[in-house]
Structure formats: structure tokens, C-alpha cells
mmCIF file of C-alpha atoms in Angstrom:
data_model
loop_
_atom_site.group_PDB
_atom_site.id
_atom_site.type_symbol
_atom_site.label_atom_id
_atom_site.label_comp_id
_atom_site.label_asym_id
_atom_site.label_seq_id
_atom_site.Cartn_x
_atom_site.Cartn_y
_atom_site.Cartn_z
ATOM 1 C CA UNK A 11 131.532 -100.351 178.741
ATOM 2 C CA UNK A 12 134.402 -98.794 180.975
ATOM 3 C CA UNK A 13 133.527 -95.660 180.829
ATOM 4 C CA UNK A 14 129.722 -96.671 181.708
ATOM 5 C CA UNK A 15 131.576 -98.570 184.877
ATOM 6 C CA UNK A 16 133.391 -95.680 185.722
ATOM 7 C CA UNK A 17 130.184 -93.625 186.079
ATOM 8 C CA UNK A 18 128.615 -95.911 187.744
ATOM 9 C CA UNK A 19 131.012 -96.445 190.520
ATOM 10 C CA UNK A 20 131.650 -92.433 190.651
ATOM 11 C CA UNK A 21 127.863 -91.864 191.241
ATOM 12 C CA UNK A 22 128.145 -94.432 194.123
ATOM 13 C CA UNK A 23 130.857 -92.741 195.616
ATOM 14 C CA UNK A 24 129.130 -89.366 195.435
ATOM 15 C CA UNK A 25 125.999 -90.992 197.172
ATOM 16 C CA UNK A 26 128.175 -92.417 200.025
ATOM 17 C CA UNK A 27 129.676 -88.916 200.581
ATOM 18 C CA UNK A 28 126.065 -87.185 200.637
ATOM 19 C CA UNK A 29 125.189 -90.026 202.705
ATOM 20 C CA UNK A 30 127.970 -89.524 205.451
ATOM 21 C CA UNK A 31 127.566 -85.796 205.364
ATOM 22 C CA UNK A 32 124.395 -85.997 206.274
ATOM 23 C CA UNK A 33 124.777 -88.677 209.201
ATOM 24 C CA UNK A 34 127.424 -86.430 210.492
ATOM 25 C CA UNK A 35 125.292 -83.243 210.512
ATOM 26 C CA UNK A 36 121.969 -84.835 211.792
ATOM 27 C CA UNK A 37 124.397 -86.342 214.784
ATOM 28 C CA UNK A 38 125.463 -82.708 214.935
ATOM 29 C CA UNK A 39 122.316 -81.715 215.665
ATOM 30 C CA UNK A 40 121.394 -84.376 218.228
ATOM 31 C CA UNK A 41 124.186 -83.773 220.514
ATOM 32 C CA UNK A 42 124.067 -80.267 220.904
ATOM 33 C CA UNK A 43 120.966 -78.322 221.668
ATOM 34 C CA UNK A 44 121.042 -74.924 222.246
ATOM 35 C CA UNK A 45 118.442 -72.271 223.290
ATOM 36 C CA UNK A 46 118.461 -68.700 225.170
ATOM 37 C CA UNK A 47 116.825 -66.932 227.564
ATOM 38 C CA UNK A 48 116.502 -63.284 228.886
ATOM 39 C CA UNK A 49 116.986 -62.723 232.357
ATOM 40 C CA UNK A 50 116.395 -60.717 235.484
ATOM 41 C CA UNK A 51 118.817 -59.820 238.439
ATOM 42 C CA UNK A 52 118.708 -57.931 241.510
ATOM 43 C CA UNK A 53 121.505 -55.486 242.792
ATOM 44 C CA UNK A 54 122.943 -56.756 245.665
ATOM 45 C CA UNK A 55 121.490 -60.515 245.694
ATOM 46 C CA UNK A 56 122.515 -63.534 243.674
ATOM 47 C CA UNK A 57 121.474 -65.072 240.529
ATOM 48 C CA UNK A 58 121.921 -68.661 239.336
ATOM 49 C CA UNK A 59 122.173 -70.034 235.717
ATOM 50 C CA UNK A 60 119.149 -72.653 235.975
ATOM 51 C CA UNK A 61 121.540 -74.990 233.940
ATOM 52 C CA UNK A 62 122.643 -77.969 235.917
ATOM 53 C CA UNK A 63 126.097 -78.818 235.096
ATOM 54 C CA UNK A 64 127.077 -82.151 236.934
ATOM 55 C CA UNK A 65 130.184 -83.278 235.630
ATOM 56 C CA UNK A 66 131.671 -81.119 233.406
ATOM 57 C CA UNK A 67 130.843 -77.692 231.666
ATOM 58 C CA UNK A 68 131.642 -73.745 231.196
ATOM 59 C CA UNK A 69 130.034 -70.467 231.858
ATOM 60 C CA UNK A 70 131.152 -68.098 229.445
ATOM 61 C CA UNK A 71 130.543 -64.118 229.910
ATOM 62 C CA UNK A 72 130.658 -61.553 226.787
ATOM 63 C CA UNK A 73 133.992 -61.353 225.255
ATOM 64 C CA UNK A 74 136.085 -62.475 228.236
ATOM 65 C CA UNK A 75 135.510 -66.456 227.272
ATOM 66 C CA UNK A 76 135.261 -68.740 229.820
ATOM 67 C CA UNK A 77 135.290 -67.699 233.277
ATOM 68 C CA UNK A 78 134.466 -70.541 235.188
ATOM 69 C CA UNK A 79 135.049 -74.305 234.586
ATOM 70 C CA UNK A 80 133.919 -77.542 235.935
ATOM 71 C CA UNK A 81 135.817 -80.766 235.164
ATOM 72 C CA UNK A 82 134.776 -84.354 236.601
ATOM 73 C CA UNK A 83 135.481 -85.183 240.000
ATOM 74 C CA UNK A 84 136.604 -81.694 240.971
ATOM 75 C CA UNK A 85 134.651 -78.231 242.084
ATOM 76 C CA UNK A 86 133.596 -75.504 240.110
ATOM 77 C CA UNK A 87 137.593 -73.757 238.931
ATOM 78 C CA UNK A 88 136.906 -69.628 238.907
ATOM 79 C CA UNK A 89 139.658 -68.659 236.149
ATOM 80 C CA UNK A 90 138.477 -65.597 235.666
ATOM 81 C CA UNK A 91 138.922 -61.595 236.266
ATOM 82 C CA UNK A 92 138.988 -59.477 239.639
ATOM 83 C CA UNK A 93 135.023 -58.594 238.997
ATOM 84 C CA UNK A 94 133.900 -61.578 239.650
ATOM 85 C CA UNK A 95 136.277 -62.913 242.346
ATOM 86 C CA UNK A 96 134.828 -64.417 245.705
ATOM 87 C CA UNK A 97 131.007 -63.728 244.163
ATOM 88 C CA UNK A 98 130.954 -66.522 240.920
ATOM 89 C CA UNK A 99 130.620 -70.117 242.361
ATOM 90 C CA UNK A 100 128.950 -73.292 241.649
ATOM 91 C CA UNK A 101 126.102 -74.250 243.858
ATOM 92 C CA UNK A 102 126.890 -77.853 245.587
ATOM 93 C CA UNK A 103 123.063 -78.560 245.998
ATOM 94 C CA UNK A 104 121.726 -77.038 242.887
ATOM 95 C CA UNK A 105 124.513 -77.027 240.901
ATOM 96 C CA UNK A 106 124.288 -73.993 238.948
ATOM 97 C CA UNK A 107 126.807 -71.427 237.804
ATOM 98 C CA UNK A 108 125.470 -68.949 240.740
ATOM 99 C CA UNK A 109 126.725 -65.233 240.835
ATOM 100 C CA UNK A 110 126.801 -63.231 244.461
ATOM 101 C CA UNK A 111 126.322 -59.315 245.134
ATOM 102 C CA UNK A 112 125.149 -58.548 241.786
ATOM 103 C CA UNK A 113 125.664 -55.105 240.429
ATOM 104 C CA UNK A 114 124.597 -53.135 237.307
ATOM 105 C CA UNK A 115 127.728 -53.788 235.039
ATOM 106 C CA UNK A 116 127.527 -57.630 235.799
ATOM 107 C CA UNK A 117 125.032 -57.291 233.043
ATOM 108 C CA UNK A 118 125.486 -58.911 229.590
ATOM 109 C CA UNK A 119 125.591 -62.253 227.556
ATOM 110 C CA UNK A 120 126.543 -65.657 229.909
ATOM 111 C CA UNK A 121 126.556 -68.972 228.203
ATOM 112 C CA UNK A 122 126.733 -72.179 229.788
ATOM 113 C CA UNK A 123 128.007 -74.654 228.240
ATOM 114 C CA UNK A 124 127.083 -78.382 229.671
ATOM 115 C CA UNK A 125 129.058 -81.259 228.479
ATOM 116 C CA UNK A 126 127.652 -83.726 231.143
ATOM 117 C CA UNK A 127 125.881 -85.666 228.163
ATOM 118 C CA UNK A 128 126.676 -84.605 224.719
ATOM 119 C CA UNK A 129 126.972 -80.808 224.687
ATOM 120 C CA UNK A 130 124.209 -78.487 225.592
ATOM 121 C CA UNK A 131 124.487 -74.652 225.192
ATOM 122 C CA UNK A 132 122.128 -71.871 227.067
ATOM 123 C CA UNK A 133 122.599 -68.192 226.455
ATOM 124 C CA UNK A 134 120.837 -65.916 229.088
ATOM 125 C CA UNK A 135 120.872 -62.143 228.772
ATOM 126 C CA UNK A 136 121.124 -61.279 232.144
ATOM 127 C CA UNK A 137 119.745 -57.355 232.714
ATOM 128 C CA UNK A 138 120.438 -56.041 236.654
ATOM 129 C CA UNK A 139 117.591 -53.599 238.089
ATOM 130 C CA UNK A 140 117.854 -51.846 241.335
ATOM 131 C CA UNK A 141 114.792 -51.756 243.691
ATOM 132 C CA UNK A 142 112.980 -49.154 242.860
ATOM 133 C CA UNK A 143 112.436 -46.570 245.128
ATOM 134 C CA UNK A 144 109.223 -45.958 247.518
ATOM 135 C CA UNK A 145 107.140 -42.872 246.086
ATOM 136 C CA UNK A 146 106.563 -39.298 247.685
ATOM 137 C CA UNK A 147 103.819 -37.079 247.842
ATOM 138 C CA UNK A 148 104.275 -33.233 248.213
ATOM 139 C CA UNK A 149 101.998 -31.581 250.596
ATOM 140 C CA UNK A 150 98.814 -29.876 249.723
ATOM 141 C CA UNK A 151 98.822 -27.259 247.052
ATOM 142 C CA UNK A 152 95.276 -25.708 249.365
ATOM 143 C CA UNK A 153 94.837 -23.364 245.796
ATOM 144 C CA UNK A 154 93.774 -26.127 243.064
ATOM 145 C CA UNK A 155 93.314 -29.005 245.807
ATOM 146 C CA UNK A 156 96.119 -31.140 244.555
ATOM 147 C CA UNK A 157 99.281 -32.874 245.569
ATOM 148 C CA UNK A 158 102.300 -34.437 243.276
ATOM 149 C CA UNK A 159 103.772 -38.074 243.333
ATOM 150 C CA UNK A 160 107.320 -38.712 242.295
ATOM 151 C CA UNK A 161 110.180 -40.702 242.552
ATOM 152 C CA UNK A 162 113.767 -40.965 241.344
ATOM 153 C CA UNK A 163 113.843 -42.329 237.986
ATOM 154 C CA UNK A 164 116.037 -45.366 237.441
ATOM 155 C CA UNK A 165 116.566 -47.786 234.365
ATOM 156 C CA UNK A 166 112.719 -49.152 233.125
ATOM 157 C CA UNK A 167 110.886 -47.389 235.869
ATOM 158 C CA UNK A 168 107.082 -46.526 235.761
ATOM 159 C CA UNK A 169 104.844 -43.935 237.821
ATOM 160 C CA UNK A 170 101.145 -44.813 237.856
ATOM 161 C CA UNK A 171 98.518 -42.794 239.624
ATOM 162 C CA UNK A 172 94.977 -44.810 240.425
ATOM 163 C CA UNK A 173 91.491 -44.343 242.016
ATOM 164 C CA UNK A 174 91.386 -47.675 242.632
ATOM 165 C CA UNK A 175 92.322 -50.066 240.466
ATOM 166 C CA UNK A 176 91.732 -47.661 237.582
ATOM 167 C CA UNK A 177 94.752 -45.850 236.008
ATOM 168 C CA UNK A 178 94.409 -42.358 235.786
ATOM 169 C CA UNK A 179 97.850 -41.533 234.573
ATOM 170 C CA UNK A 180 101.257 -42.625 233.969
ATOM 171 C CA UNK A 181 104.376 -41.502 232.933
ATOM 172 C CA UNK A 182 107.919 -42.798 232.359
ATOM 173 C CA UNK A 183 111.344 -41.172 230.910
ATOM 174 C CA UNK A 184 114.611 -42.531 229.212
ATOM 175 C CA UNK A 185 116.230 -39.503 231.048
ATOM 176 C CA UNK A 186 117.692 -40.863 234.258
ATOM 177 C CA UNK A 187 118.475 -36.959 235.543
ATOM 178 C CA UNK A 188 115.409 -36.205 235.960
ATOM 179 C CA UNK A 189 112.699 -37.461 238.732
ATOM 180 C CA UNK A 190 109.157 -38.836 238.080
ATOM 181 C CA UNK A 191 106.320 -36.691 238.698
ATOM 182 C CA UNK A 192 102.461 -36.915 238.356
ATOM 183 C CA UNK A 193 99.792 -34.472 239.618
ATOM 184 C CA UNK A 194 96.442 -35.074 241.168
ATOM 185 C CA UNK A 195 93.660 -32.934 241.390
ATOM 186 C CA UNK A 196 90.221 -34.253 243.071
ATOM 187 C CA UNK A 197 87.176 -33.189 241.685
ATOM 188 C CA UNK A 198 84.086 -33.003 244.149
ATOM 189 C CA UNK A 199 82.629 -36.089 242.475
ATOM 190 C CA UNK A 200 85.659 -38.003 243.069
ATOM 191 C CA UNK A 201 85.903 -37.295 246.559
ATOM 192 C CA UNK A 202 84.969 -40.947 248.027
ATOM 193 C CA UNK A 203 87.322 -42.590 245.795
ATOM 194 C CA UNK A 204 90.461 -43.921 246.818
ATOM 195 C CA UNK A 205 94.460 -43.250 245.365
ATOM 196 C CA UNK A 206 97.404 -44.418 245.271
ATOM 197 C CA UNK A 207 100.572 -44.337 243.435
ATOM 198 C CA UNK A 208 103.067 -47.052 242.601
ATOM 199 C CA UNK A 209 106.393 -46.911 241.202
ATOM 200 C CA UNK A 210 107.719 -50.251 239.284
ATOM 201 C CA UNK A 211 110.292 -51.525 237.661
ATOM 202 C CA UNK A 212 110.735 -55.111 235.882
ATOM 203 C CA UNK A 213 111.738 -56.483 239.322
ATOM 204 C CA UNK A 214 109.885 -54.359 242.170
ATOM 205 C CA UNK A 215 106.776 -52.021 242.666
ATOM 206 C CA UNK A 216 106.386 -49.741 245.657
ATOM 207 C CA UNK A 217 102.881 -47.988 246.519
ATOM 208 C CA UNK A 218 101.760 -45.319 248.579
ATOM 209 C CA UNK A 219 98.362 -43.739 249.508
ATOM 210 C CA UNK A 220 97.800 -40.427 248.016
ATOM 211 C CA UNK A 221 95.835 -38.687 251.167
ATOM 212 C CA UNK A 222 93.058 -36.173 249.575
ATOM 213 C CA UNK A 223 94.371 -32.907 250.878
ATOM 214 C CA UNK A 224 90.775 -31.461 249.795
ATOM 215 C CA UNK A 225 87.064 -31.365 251.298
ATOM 216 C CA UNK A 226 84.505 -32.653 248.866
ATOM 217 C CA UNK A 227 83.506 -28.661 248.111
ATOM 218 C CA UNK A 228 87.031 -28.093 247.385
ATOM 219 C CA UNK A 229 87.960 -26.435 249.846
ATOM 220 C CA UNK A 230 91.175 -27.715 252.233
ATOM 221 C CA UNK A 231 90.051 -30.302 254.424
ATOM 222 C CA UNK A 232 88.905 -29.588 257.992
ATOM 223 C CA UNK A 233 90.782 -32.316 259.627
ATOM 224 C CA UNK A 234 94.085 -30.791 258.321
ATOM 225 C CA UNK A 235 92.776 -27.704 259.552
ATOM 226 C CA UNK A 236 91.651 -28.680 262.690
ATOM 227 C CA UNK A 237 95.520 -30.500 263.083
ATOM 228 C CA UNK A 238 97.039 -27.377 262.305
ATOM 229 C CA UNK A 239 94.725 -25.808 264.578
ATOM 230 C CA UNK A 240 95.807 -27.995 267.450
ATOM 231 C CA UNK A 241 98.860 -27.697 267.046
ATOM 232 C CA UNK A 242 98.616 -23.476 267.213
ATOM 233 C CA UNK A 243 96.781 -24.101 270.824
ATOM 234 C CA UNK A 244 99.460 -26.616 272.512
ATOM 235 C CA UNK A 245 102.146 -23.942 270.976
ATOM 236 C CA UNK A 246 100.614 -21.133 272.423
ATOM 237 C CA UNK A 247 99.704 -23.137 275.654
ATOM 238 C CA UNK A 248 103.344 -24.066 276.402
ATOM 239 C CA UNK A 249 104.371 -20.266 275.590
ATOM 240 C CA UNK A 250 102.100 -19.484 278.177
ATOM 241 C CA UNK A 251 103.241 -22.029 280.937
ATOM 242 C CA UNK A 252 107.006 -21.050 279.976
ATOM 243 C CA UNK A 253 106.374 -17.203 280.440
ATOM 244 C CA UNK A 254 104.242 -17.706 283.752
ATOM 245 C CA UNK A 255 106.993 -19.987 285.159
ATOM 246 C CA UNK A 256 109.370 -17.130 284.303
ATOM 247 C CA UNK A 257 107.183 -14.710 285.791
ATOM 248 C CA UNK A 258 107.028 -16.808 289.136
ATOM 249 C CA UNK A 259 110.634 -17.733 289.492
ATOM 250 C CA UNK A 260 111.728 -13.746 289.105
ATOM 251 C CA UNK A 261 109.087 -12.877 291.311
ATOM 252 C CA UNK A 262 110.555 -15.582 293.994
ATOM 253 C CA UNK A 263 113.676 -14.320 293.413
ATOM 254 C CA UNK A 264 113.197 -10.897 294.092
ATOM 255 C CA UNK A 265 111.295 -12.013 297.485
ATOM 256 C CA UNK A 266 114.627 -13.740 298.360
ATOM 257 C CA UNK A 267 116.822 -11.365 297.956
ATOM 258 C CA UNK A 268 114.830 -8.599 299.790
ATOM 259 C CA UNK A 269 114.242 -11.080 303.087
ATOM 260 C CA UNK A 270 118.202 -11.394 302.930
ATOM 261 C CA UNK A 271 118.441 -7.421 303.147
ATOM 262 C CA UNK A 272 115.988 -6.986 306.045
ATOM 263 C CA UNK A 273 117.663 -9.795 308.118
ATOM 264 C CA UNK A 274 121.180 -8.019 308.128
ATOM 265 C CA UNK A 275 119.417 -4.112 308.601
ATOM 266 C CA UNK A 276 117.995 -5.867 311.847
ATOM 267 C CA UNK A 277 120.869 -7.382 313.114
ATOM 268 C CA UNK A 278 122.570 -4.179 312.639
ATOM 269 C CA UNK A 279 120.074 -2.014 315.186
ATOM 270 C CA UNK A 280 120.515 -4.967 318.025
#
């Protein structure tokens, strides 16, 4: 009859136990909530942590720990590294952990942990672009009627070529030594469309028109011609004005200096 007792009140105990543990972990789990995010930065402008810490909290950066804090009643305390001094702050109006003059190695792993209520923990992966850079387009290649697009080649950039809004091509490269390049070539059915090219990255695009350097029979086109024509004639006009001006002045000067010669000869006989 013991020994019965003594199993019973051992299997209670046990249950109690289970019991607690499992209070204890689903209160674990309803105080702090986590959740991550990936992220987007510019060089040279800021980027805030859309966490609002109000009271109290950390932001946390890769395997440096904690380099900001917040405690009640006081402002945001930088505790941090020379990297982020003067450019990591916490915004009064919004405030978020906000970081200034962003550059490509402030990229990696922030967490921000909010204790305001409970404790709530976001991770954002925070990647930092530059602006991508505007396109160029060669001049006319007159032989096969076509021109060539590029741009320098940075970290997730893309070159697209379209008539229209159709893509006709597009090319990107892992290889950051070497520039972006795509060629167009107008065909005579083509002609009336019109092209552009963009270059984008996850953060920017820049376009340009691609002018047709080609007539619609494939030859070069007669307004280029007719520019470069132009531009022969005012040459060859102001060659002309120079030389005649030459011409006039020597001829002036020569006058001069014979009147001079007379004048004294005369005053010599009287």
C-alpha cells in the first residue's frame, strides 16, 4: 500500500514539473518575438532600423555586440568603435537606431533588440549599393549601322537594351573589372522604333536614348551628315575670313610704311 502511495505521489510530482516547464516555455515564447528582414542602403545617405525602441533596447552589429544602447530616461549611449562614430544615433522623432553616411563595409547583420515591453528581437541584413552609374553610347560604327551601350559594372548591376518597352538584350557580370557592354544594330524594319538603355541596380536605374546612327536603307543618316557637313563650311568659312584679314592687315601695313618713306625723301629735296 506504501509503495502504491509512493507512486502515486511521484507521478504527481512528475506532472507538476511537465506542467511548470511548459508554463515557463510558452511564457518564453510570448515575451519575446523575433523576426528578420533583408535590407537596402544607399552610399552616402542614412538608414534607420524601422524598430521603435522607446525606453530601453540595443542595436547589435555582427560580432562586435552591442554598439549602441538606450536605457530609460536617457538618450541613445554610442559605445561602440571609431566606424561608426558621429554617424550611429537614435532618431528623437522616430526613434530608430538610424545610421549616417553609409558606406559599403557598413554592410552586415544588425539586431535590435527592444525591451520597451517584454523583449522583442529584429535582425536586418543590411546590403549597401552605390548609385549606379548613367549609361554611354559610343558613336556610330557608319560600317554595320550600330552603336554600343555600357557602363561601369558595380555590385548587382544590370544593362538592358529596349525598342520600347520590349527587351532586346541584357547582360550582367560577377566580374567588377570589367565594364558592361551591349551592341545595337538597326535593321531597316526597325527603323521607326524607339531605344533606350538602362542600367540598374537593387536601389537605382539610369536610362539613356540610344540615337539611331543609321538611315532606314542602312546607310549613315543624312542629318549626321548634313551636321558634319556644316560644320566643314563654318570651318572653312572662318579659315577664309582669318586669311583675308591677314591678307588686308599686311597689305595696310606695307602702305604705311611706304607713305612714311616718301614723306622724309620729300622733306629732304626742300
Amino acid at each position: 500500500m506504501n509503495h502504491l502511495f509512493g507512486w502515486r505521489r511521484l507521478a504527481r510530482l512528475t506532472f507538476m514539473l511537465l506542467y511548470f516547464l511548459i508554463e515557463v516555455l510558452c511564457a518564453s515564447q510570448q515575451t519575446v518575438q523575433s523576426e528578420s528582414q533583408r535590407v537596402k542602403g544607399i552610399v552616402g545617405q542614412s538608414f534607420s532600423f524601422p524598430e521603435r525602441v522607446i525606453k530601453s533596447g540595443n542595436l547589435l552589429y555582427g560580432d562586435l555586440g552591442s554598439i549602441a544602447n538606450v536605457y530609460p530616461g536617457k538618450e541613445g549611449k554610442i559605445t561602440l568603435e571609431k566606424r561608426f562614430e558621429n554617424r550611429l544615433h537614435l532618431n528623437n522623432v522616430t526613434r530608430y537606431f538610424t545610421l549616417s553616411d553609409l558606406q559599403i563595409d557598413d554592410a552586415g547583420v544588425y539586431t535590435v533588440e527592444n525591451t520597451d515591453e517584454g523583449k522583442k528581437i529584429i535582425t536586418f541584413e543590411l546590403t549597401v549599393y552605390n548609385v549606379v552609374s548613367k549609361p554611354q553610347v559610343t558613336e556610330c560604327d557608319s560600317s554595320s549601322c550600330s552603336v554600343v551601350c555600357y557602363v561601369d559594372n558595380e555590385k548587382e548591376v544590370t544593362l538592358t537594351l529596349y525598342r520600347g518597352e520590349e527587351i532586346l538584350n541584357q547582360t550582367s557580370s560577377p566580374d567588377l573589372t570589367t565594364d558592361l557592354s551591349l551592341r545595337l544594330e538597326v535593321e531597316g524594319k526597325d527603323y521607326n522604333s524607339t531605344y533606350s538603355c538602362v542600367a540598374a541596380n537593387p536601389v537605382s536605374n539610369e536610362t539613356v536614348h540610344v540615337p539611331k546612327c543609321c538611315s532606314e536603307d542602312g546607310h549613315p543618316n543624312d542629318a549626321d551628315s548634313d551636321e558634319k557637313t556644316l560644320g566643314l563650311f563654318i570651318i572653312a568659312v572662318i579659315c577664309v575670313l582669318v586669311a583675308s584679314g591677314l591678307v588686308g592687315l599686311a597689305i595696310y601695313l606695307k602702305k604705311s610704311r611706304n607713305g612714311h618713306s616718301q614723306g622724309r625723301y620729300l622733306s629732304l629735296e626742300v
